Coordinates of C-alpha atoms in Angstrom, one line a residue:
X10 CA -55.0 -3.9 -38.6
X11 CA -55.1 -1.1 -40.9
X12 CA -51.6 -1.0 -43.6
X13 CA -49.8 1.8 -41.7
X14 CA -50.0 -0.5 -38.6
X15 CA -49.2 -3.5 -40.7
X16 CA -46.2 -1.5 -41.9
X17 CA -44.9 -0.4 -38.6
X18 CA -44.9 -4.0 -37.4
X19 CA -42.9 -4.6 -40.8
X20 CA -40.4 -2.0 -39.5
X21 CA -39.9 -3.6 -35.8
X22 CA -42.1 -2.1 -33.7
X23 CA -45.3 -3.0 -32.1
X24 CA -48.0 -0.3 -31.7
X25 CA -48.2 1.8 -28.4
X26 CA -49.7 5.0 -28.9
X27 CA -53.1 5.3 -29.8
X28 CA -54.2 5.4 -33.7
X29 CA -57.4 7.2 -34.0
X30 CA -56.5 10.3 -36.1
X31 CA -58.1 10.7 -39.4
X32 CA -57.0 12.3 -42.6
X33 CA -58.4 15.6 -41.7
X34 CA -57.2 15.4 -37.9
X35 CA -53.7 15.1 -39.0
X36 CA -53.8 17.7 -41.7
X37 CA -54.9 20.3 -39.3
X38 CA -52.3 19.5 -37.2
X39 CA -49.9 19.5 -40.0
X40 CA -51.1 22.8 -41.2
X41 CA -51.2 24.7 -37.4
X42 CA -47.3 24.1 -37.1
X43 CA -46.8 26.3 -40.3
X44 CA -49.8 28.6 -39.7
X45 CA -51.0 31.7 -41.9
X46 CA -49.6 34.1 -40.2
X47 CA -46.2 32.8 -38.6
X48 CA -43.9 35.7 -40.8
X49 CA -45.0 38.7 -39.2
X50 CA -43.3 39.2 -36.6
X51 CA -40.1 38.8 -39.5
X52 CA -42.2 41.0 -41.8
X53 CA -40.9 44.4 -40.9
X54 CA -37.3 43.5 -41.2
X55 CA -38.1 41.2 -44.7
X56 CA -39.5 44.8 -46.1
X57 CA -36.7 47.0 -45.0
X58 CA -33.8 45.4 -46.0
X59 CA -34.7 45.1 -50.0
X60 CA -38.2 46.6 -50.3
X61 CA -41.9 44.9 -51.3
X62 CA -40.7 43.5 -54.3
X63 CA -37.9 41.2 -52.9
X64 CA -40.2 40.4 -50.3
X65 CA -43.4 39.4 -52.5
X66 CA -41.1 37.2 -54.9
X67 CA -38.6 35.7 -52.5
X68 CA -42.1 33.8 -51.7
X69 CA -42.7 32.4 -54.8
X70 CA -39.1 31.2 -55.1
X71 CA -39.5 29.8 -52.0
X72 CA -42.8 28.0 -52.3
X73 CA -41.2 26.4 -55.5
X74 CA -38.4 24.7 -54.2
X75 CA -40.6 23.7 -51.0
X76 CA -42.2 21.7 -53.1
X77 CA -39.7 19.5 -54.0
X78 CA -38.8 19.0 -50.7
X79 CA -42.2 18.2 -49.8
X80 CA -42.2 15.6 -52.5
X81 CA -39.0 14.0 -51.5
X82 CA -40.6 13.7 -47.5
X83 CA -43.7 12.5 -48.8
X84 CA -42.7 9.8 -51.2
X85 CA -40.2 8.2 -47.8
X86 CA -43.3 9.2 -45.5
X87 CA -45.2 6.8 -47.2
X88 CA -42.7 3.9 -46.9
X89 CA -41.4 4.5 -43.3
X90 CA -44.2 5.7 -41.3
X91 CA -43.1 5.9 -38.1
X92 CA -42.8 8.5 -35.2
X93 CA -39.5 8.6 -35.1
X94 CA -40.1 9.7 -38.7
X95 CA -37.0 11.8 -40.2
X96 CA -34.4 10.2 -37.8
X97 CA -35.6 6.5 -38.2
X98 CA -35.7 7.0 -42.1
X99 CA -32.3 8.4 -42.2
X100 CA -31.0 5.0 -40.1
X101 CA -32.9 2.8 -43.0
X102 CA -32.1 4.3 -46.1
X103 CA -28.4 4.9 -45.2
X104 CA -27.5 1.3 -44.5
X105 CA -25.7 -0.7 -41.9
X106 CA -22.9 1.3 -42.0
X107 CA -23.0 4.9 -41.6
X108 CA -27.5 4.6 -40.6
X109 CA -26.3 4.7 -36.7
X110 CA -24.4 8.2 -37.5
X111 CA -26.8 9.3 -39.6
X112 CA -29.5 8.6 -37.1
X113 CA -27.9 10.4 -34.3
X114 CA -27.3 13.5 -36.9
X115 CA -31.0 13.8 -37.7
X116 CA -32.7 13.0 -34.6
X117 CA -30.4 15.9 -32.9
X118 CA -30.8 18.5 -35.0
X119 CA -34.5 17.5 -35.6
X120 CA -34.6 17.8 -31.6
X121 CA -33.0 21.1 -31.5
X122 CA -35.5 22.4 -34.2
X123 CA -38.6 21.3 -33.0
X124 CA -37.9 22.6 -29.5
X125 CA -36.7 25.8 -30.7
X126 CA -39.9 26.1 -32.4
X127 CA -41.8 26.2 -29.6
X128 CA -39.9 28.9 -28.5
X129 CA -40.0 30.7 -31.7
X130 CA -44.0 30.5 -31.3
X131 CA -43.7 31.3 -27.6
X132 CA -41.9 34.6 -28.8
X133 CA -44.4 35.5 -31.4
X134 CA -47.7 34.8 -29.7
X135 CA -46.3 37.2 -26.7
X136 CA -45.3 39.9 -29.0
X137 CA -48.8 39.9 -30.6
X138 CA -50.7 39.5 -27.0
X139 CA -48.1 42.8 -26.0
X140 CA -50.0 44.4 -29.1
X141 CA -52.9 43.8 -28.4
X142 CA -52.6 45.4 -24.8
X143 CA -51.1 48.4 -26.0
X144 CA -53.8 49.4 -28.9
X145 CA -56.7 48.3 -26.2
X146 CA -55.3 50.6 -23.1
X147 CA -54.5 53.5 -25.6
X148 CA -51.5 52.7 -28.1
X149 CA -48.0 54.3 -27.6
X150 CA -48.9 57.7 -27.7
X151 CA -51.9 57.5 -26.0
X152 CA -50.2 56.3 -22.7
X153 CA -51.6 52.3 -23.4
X154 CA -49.4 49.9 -21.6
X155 CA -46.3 48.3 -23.1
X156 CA -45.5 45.4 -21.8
X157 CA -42.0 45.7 -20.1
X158 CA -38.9 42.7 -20.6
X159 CA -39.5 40.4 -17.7
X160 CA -43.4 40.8 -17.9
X161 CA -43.1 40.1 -21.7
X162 CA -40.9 36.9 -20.2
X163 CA -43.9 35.9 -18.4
X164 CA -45.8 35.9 -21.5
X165 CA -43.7 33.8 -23.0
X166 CA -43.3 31.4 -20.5
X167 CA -47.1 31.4 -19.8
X168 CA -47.8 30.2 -23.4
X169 CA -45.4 27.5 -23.4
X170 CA -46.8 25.9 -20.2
X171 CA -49.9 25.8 -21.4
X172 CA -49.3 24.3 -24.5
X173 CA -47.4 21.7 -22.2
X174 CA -50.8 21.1 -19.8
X175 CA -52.8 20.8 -23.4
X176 CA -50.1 18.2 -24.3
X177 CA -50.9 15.8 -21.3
X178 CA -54.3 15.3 -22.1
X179 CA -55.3 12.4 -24.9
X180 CA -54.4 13.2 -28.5
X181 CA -58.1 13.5 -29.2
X182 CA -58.4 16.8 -27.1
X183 CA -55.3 17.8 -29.5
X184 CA -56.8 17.0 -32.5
X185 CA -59.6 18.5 -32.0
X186 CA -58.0 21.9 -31.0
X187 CA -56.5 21.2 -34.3
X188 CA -59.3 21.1 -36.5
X189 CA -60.6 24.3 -34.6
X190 CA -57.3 25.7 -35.4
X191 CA -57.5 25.1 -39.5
X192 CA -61.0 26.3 -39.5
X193 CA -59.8 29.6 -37.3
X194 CA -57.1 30.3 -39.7
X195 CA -58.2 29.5 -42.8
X196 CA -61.7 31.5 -42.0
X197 CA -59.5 34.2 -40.0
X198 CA -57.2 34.2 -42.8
X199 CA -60.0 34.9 -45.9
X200 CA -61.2 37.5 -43.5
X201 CA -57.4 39.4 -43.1
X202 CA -56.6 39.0 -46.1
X203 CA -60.0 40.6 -47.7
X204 CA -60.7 42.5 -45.1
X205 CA -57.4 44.8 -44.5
X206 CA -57.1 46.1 -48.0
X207 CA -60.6 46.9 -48.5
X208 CA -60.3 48.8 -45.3
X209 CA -56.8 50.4 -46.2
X210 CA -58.6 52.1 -49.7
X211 CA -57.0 53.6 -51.2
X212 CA -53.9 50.9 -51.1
X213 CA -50.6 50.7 -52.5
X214 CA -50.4 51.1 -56.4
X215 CA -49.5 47.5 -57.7
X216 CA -46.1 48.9 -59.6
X217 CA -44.7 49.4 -55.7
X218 CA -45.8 46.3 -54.6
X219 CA -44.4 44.1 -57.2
X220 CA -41.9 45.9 -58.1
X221 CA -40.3 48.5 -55.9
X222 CA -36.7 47.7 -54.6
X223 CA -35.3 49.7 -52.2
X224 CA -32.0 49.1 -49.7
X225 CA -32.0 50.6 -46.2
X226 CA -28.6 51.0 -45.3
X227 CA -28.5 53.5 -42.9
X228 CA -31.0 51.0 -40.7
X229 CA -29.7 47.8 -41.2
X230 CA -26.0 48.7 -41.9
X231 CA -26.2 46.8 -45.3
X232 CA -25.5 48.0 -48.9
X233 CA -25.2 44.9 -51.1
X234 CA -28.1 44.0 -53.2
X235 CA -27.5 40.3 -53.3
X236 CA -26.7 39.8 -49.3
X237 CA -30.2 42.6 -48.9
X238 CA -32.5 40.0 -50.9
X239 CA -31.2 36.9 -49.0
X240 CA -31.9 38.4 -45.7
X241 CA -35.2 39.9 -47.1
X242 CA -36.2 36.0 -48.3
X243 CA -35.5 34.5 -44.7
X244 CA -39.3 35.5 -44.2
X245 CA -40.1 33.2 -46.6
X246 CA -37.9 30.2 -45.6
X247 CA -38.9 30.4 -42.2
X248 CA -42.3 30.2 -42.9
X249 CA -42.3 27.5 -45.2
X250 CA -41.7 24.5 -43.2
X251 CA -43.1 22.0 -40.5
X252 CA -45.0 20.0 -42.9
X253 CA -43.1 17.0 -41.4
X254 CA -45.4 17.1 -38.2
X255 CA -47.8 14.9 -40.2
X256 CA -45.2 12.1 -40.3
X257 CA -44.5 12.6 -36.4
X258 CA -48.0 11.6 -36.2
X259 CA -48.3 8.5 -38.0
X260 CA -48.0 6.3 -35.6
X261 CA -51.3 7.9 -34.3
X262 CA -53.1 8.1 -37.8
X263 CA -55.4 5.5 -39.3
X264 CA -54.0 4.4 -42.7
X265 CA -50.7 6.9 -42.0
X266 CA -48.8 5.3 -45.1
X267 CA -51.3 7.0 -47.1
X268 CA -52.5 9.7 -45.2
X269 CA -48.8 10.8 -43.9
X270 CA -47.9 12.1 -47.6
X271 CA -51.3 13.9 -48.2
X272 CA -51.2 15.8 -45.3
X273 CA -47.4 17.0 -45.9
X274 CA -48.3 18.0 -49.8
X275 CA -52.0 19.4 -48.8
X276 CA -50.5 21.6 -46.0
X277 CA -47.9 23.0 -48.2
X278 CA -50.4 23.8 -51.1
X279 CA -52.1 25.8 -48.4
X280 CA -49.6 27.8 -47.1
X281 CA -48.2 28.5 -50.1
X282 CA -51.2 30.0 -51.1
X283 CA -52.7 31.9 -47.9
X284 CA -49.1 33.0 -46.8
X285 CA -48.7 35.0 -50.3
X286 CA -52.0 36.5 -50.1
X287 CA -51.2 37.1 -46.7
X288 CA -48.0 39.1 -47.3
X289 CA -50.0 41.2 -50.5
X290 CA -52.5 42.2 -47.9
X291 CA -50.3 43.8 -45.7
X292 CA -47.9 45.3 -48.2
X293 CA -50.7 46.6 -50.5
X294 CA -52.1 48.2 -46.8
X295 CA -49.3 50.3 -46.2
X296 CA -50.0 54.1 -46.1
X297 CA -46.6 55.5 -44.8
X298 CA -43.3 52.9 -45.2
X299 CA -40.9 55.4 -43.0
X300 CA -43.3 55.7 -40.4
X301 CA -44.0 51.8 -39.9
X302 CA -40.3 52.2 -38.3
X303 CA -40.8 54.8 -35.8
X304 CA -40.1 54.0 -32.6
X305 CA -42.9 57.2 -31.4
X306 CA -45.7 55.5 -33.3
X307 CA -48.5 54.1 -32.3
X308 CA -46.9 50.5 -31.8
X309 CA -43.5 51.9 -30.7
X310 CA -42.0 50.4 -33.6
X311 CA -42.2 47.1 -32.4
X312 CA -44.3 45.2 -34.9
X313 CA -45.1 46.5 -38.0
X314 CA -48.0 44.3 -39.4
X315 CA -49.4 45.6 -36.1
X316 CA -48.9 49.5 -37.5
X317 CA -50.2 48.3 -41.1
X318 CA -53.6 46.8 -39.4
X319 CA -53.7 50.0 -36.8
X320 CA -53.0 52.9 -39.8
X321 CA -55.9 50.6 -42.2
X322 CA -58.6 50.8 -39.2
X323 CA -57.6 53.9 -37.7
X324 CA -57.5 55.9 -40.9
X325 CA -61.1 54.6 -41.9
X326 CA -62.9 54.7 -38.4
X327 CA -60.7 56.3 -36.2
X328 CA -61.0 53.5 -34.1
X329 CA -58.2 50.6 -33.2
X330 CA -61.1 48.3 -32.3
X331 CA -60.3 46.6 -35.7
X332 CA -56.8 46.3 -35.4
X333 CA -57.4 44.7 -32.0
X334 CA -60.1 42.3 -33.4
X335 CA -57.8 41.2 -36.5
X336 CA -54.4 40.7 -33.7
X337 CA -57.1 38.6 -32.2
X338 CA -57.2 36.3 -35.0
X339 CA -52.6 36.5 -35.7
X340 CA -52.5 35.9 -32.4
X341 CA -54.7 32.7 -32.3
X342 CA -53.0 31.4 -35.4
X343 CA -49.2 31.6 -33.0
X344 CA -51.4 29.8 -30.4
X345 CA -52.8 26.9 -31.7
X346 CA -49.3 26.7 -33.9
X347 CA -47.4 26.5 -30.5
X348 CA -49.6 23.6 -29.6
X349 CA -48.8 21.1 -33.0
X350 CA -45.5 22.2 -32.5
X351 CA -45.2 21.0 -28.6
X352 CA -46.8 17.5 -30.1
X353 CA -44.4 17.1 -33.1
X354 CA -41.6 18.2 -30.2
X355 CA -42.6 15.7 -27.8
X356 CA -43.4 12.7 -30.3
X357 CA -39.6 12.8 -31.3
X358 CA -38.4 13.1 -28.4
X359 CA -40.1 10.3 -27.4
X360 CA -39.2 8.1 -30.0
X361 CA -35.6 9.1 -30.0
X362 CA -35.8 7.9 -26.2
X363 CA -37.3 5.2 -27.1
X364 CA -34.1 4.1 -28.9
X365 CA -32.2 5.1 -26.0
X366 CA -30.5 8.2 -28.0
X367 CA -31.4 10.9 -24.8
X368 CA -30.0 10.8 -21.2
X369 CA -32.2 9.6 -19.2
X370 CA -34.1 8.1 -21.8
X371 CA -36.5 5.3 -19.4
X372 CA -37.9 8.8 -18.0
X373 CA -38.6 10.6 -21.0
X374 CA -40.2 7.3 -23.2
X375 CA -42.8 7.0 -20.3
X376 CA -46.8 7.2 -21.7
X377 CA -49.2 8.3 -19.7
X378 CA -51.3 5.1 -18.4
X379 CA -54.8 6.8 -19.6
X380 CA -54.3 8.8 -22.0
X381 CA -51.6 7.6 -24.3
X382 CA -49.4 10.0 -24.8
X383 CA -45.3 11.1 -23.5
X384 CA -46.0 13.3 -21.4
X385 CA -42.9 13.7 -19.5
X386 CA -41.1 14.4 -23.2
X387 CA -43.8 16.9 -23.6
X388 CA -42.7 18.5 -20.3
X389 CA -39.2 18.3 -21.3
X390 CA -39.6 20.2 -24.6
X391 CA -41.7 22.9 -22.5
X392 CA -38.7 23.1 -20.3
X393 CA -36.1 23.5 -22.8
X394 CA -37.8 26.1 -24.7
X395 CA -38.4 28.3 -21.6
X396 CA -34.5 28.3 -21.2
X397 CA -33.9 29.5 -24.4
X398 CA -36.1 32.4 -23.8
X399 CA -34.3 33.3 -20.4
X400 CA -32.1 36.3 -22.4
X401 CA -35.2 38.3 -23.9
X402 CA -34.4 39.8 -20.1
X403 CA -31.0 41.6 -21.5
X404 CA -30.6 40.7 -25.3
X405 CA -32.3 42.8 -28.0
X406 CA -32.7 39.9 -31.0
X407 CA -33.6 36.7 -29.2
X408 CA -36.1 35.9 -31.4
X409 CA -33.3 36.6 -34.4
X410 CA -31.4 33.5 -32.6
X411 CA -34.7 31.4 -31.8
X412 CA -35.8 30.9 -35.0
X413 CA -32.3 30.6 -37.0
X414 CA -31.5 28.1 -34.0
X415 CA -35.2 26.1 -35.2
X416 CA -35.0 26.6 -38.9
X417 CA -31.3 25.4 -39.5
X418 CA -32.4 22.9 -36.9
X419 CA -36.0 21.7 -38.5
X420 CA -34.8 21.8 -42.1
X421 CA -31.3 20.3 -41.5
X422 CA -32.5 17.6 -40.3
X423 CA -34.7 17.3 -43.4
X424 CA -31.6 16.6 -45.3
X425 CA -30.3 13.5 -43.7
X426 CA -32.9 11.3 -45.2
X427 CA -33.7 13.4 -48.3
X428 CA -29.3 12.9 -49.2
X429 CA -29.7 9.4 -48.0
X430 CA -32.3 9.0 -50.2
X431 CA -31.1 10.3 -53.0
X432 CA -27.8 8.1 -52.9
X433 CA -29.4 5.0 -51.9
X434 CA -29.4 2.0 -53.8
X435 CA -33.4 1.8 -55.6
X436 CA -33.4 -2.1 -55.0
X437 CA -32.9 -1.4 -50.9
X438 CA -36.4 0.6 -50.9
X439 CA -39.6 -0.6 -50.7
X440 CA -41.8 2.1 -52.1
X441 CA -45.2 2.6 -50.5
X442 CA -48.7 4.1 -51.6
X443 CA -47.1 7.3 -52.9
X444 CA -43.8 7.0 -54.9
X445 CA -41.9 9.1 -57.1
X446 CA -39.9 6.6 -59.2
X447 CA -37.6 7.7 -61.6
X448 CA -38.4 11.4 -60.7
X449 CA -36.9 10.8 -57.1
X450 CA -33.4 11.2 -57.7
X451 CA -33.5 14.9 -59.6
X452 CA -36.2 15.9 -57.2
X453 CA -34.2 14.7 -53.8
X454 CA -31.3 16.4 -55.5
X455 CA -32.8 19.8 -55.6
X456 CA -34.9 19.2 -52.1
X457 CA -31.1 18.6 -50.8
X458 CA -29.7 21.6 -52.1
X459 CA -32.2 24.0 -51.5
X460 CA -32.0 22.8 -47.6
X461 CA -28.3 23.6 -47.9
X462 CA -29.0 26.9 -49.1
X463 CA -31.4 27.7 -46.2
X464 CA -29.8 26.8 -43.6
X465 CA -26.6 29.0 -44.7
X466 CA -28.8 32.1 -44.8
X467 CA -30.0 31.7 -41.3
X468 CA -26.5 31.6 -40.0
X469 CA -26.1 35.0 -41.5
X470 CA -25.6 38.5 -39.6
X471 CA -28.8 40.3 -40.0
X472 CA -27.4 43.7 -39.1
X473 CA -24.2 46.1 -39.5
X474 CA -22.2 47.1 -37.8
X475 CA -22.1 44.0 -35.6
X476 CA -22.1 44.6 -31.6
X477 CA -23.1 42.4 -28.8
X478 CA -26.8 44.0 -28.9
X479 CA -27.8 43.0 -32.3
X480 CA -25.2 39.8 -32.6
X481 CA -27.1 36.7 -33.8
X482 CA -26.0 34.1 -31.6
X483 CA -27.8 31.1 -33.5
X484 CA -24.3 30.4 -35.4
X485 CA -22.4 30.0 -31.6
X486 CA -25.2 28.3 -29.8
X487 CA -26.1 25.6 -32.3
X488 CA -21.9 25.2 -33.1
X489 CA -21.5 24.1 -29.3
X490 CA -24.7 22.0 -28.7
X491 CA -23.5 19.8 -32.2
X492 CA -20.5 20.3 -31.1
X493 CA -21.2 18.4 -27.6
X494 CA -23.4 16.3 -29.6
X495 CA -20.6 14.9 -32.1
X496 CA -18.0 14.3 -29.4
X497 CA -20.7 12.7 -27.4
X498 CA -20.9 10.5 -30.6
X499 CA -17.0 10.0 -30.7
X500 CA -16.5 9.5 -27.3
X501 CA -19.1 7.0 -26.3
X502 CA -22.9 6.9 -28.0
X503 CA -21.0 5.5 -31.3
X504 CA -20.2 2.0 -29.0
X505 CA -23.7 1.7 -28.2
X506 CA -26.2 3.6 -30.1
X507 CA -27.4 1.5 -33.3
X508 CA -30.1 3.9 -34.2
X509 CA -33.8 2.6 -34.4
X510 CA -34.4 -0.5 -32.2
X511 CA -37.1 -2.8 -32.7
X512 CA -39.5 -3.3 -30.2
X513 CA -41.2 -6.3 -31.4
X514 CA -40.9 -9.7 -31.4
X515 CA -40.4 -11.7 -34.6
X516 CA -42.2 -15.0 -34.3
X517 CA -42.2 -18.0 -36.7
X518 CA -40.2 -15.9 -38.7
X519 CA -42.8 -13.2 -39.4

């Protein structure tokens, strides 16, 4: 019995899935739900609403204050871990009293996330593949196909069902698509991020990169600096999370109390780093900003890192055999980040189930007999996140909703436990491996606030004037599923629902 097992028996429950991840296993899984390349389909918007330099900053702020977060996660990671993770550390550290609310709280809006995200994925690995096809049959004014609504719904729905069939095999096939997908986007990413500028020459002078600001009110309807640079930012907050997938997993991973809080702070050092670069490749790549915008170019305006990589390739070798290759590489990063995420999804649903805190929950806490893993809460998730993709047929920013419905979701839910932590009595934790000590209060302070802050600016309108074609509905679809959720609470799951329940026996009192 290795110490993250010997811990998880401390905590009341007796190991049932199968621990044979390692350290890098669960790191690449970790680092495929934030992926490389998960802002650009939020790229084009980022840069027209305050310009490159908002854009190329509002990272660096961001990275910084992920960090503290990531600290704060880590440093509970390594004393709880468990699958039920954020929900089950939020029960612990709040106490007797209000751990049952704050339970519920969490694991909802950690559900709601993490199934949103697949969506969110879903979305932007069938906007790349819709790329793709057009710059291989021609490009937009070269009569290449563009896929239409409901065949861009099949997409969509094609990718989350085959993330669900991946699912129901044994974690081991998962993991090891997972160590293919770190290699394929770390290697992909070196070469994109090289590559593209080199093949842009001449680029962007560095003075408009880092320091051109320019407002677009006559396309987005906006005119005030402040509100232009926290829209522009959103880029950066939505990329910068999902770290937490490591501690959904460590009831899978050998020595998890240790390796849980490596794989959170490693993933994050990553991103930060490749997702910068990432974002200085493209805007240092540009030839013509106006024209990235044009609905009559060569993408039809639909996604401008695709006209970036087109222009850079097409410009040097009059060719979009590049471009293709390199929305080859964007478009596997979306796929294989799909695939963690349908695993994180269906591990917490699973072990909110297995606490009773779904309908039906006998149904969805069901393993599969050979290979170990919830499958039907993998299937669930897959369902759920087709529905949500359903109004792509007749509503023009789904994706806007999608992933402000996942990120206030995900990171909300990062904030039960981080606020519980902070407020705790120090005596009532038992620290593990990794532990910040003193520094934990002003660090779980900031982590809180920052969370706060994030979630407010993804409940913002993201276009003037505001009509029922460009409303973002995130704010009225995740008001009435809480909504439901809290007066379920009120009404009836506060009688019965205690939060984590233990699962093993206690005997001669150990």
């Amino acid at each position: 019995m290795d110490s993250g097992e010997k811990r998880l028996n401390e905590l009341g429950y007796k190991q049932e899935l199968r621990r044979e991840m390692t350290m890098f296993k669960t790191l690449a899984l970790t680092f495929s739900s934030m992926a490389v390349f998960t802002g650009t389909p939020l790229y084009g918007a980022s840069l027209q609403y305050a310009g490159p330099a908002s854009l190329i900053w509002g990272w660096v702020v961001v990275s910084f204050f992920t960090w503290f977060v990531g600290l704060a996660m880590a440093e509970i990671c390594s004393s709880f871990p468990t699958t039920g993770s954020l929900y089950f550390w939020a029960a612990h550290m709040a106490g007797p009293r209000w751990g049952p609310f704050a339970s519920w709280c969490c694991a909802w809006l950690e559900t709601i996330g993490l199934v949103s995200g697949i969506g969110a994925q879903a979305y932007s690995a069938a906007q790349t593949l819709q790329m793709i096809i057009l710059l291989s049959t021609g490009t937009n004014k070269g009569g290449g196909y563009f896929a239409s609504r409901s065949i861009f719904l099949c997409m969509y729905i094609g990718f989350a069902l085959v993330w669900a069939v991946l699912n129901t095999f044994a974690l081991k096939v998962i993991a090891y698509l997972g160590i293919i997908s770190i290699w394929w986007q770390v290697l992909g990413g070196v070469v994109v991020i090289i590559g593209l500028p080199l093949v842009a020459r001449p680029t962007q002078s560095a003075s408009y990169v880092f320091t051109h600001f320019e407002l677009s009110p006559e396309s987005t309807g906006i005119s005030s600096k402040p509100y232009a640079v926290i829209l522009s930012v959103l880029l950066s907050n939505y990329c910068l999370y999902g770290y937490d997938t490591a501690a959904h997993l460590t009831e899978e991973t050998k020595g998890a109390d240790r390796t849980g809080p490596t794989a959170i702070l490693s993933s994050i050092g990553i991103i930060t780093f490749f997702g910068w670069a990432y974002n200085l490749a493209l805007t240092f790549s540009i030839k013509d900003p106006n024209y990235l915008y044009d609905l009559n170019n060569e993408t039809a305006g639909a996604l401008v890192p695709a006209q970036i990589i087109y222009d850079a390739f097409h410009g040097r070798f009059h060719s979009s055999t590049g471009a293709v290759i390199y929305l080859c590489i964007i478009w596997g990063s979306f796929f294989f980040c799909g695939l963690a995420v349908t695993t994180s999804a269906a591990r917490v649903v699973y072990a909110l189930s297995r606490d009773n805190g779904i309908p039906f929950s006998p149904i969805w806490r069901r393993i599969h007999p050979k290979h170990k893993v919830p499958s039907n809460a993998v299937w669930l998730c897959a369902s759920i996140s087709i529905l949500l993709g359903l109004p792509i047929l007749k509503v023009n920013v789904v994706f806007t909703a999608i992933i402000s419905i996942s990120t206030i979701g995900w990171v909300g839910g990062y904030a039960v436990p981080i606020f519980a932590r902070l407020v705790m009595v120090e005596e009532d934790f038992k620290p593990g491996p990794f532990y910040l000590g003193r520094a934990r209060r002003p660090i779980c302070l900031v982590a809180f606030l920052w969370i706060c802050y994030t979630c407010s600016a993804f409940l913002l309108p993201t276009t003037y004037p505001i009509e029922w074609k460009n409303f973002n509905y995130a704010p009225v679809a995740l008001g009435v599923v809480m909504a439901l959720v809290m007066l379920w609470w009120l009404l009836d799951a506060r009688k019965w629902f205690k939060g984590p329940v233990r699962n093993i026996d206690e005997q001669n009192g150990e």
